[in-house]
PDB file of C-alpha atoms in Angstrom:
ATOM      1  CA  MET I   1      -8.227 162.043 211.331  1.00 49.00           C
ATOM      2  CA  ASN I   2      -5.177 159.920 210.949  1.00 58.00           C
ATOM      3  CA  ASN I   3      -2.966 160.927 213.940  1.00 58.00           C
ATOM      4  CA  GLU I   4       0.027 158.610 214.432  1.00 58.00           C
ATOM      5  CA  LYS I   5       0.208 159.436 218.112  1.00 59.00           C
ATOM      6  CA  SER I   6      -3.418 158.302 218.644  1.00 61.00           C
ATOM      7  CA  GLN I   7      -2.927 154.824 217.175  1.00 55.00           C
ATOM      8  CA  LYS I   8      -2.463 151.872 219.568  1.00 61.00           C
ATOM      9  CA  ASN I   9       0.083 149.463 219.193  1.00 57.00           C
ATOM     10  CA  VAL I  10      -1.443 145.857 218.476  1.00 63.00           C
ATOM     11  CA  PHE I  11       1.496 143.932 219.867  1.00 70.00           C
ATOM     12  CA  LYS I  12       5.180 144.669 220.725  1.00 77.00           C
ATOM     13  CA  PRO I  13       7.336 141.641 219.697  1.00 83.00           C
ATOM     14  CA  ARG I  14      10.355 140.872 221.746  1.00 83.00           C
ATOM     15  CA  SER I  15      13.389 138.707 221.324  1.00 83.00           C
ATOM     16  CA  CYS I  16      14.388 135.799 223.592  1.00 81.00           C
ATOM     17  CA  GLN I  17      16.572 138.324 225.590  1.00 85.00           C
ATOM     18  CA  GLY I  18      13.510 140.622 226.090  1.00 85.00           C
ATOM     19  CA  LYS I  19      14.660 143.333 223.592  1.00 90.00           C
ATOM     20  CA  ARG I  20      12.177 144.885 221.115  1.00 90.00           C
ATOM     21  CA  VAL I  21      12.476 143.602 217.611  1.00 91.00           C
ATOM     22  CA  ILE I  22      10.953 145.131 214.440  1.00 91.00           C
ATOM     23  CA  PRO I  23       8.224 143.187 212.569  1.00 91.00           C
ATOM     24  CA  THR I  24       8.915 143.352 208.771  1.00 94.00           C
ATOM     25  CA  ALA I  25       5.657 141.357 207.764  1.00 94.00           C
ATOM     26  CA  CYS I  26       2.273 140.528 209.473  1.00 91.00           C
ATOM     27  CA  THR I  27      -0.582 138.349 208.677  1.00 92.00           C
ATOM     28  CA  TYR I  28      -3.744 137.223 210.086  1.00 90.00           C
ATOM     29  CA  SER I  29      -5.269 133.706 210.261  1.00 92.00           C
ATOM     30  CA  ARG I  30      -8.472 133.332 208.147  1.00 93.00           C
ATOM     31  CA  ASP I  31     -10.636 133.210 211.189  1.00 92.00           C
ATOM     32  CA  GLY I  32      -8.923 136.436 212.690  1.00 86.00           C
ATOM     33  CA  ARG I  33      -8.015 134.567 215.888  1.00 88.00           C
ATOM     34  CA  LEU I  34      -4.145 134.547 215.319  1.00 89.00           C
ATOM     35  CA  ILE I  35      -1.592 137.127 214.125  1.00 88.00           C
ATOM     36  CA  ALA I  36       1.822 135.957 212.779  1.00 91.00           C
ATOM     37  CA  ALA I  37       4.746 138.518 212.512  1.00 90.00           C
ATOM     38  CA  ALA I  38       8.131 137.829 210.866  1.00 93.00           C
ATOM     39  CA  CYS I  39      10.683 139.916 212.659  1.00 93.00           C
ATOM     40  CA  GLN I  40      13.984 141.680 211.733  1.00 92.00           C
ATOM     41  CA  ASP I  41      15.889 139.054 213.986  1.00 91.00           C
ATOM     42  CA  GLY I  42      14.741 136.265 211.841  1.00 91.00           C
ATOM     43  CA  SER I  43      11.991 135.078 214.206  1.00 90.00           C
ATOM     44  CA  ILE I  44       8.314 134.261 213.499  1.00 91.00           C
ATOM     45  CA  GLN I  45       6.069 135.249 216.408  1.00 90.00           C
ATOM     46  CA  ILE I  46       2.345 134.003 216.770  1.00 90.00           C
ATOM     47  CA  TRP I  47      -0.040 135.852 218.930  1.00 87.00           C
ATOM     48  CA  ASP I  48      -3.700 135.070 219.721  1.00 86.00           C
ATOM     49  CA  ARG I  49      -6.405 137.992 219.402  1.00 75.00           C
ATOM     50  CA  ASN I  50      -6.001 138.650 223.182  1.00 73.00           C
ATOM     51  CA  MET I  51      -2.437 139.531 222.331  1.00 66.00           C
ATOM     52  CA  SER I  52      -0.790 136.630 224.292  1.00 66.00           C
ATOM     53  CA  PRO I  53       2.155 134.949 222.598  1.00 64.00           C
ATOM     54  CA  ILE I  54       1.400 131.465 221.433  1.00 70.00           C
ATOM     55  CA  GLY I  55       4.250 128.866 221.897  1.00 61.00           C
ATOM     56  CA  ARG I  56       7.921 129.685 221.307  1.00 53.00           C
ATOM     57  CA  GLU I  57       9.608 131.855 218.665  1.00 51.00           C
ATOM     58  CA  SER I  58      10.711 130.082 215.519  1.00 51.00           C
ATOM     59  CA  HIS I  59      13.904 130.892 213.806  1.00 50.00           C
TER      60      HIS I  59
END
């Protein structure tokens, strides 16, 4: 039962201008509290497990 339309988005990364960016790689911290995404615009975005962005984007 793998229906793409029923899958929920974990997070939606956005650029500094508010436009959506595509993540190209993603990893979790060992304790599962943080998610880091490398995005197509060259940024690295870090989120906590509540889906709140942490800090500023890095380039």
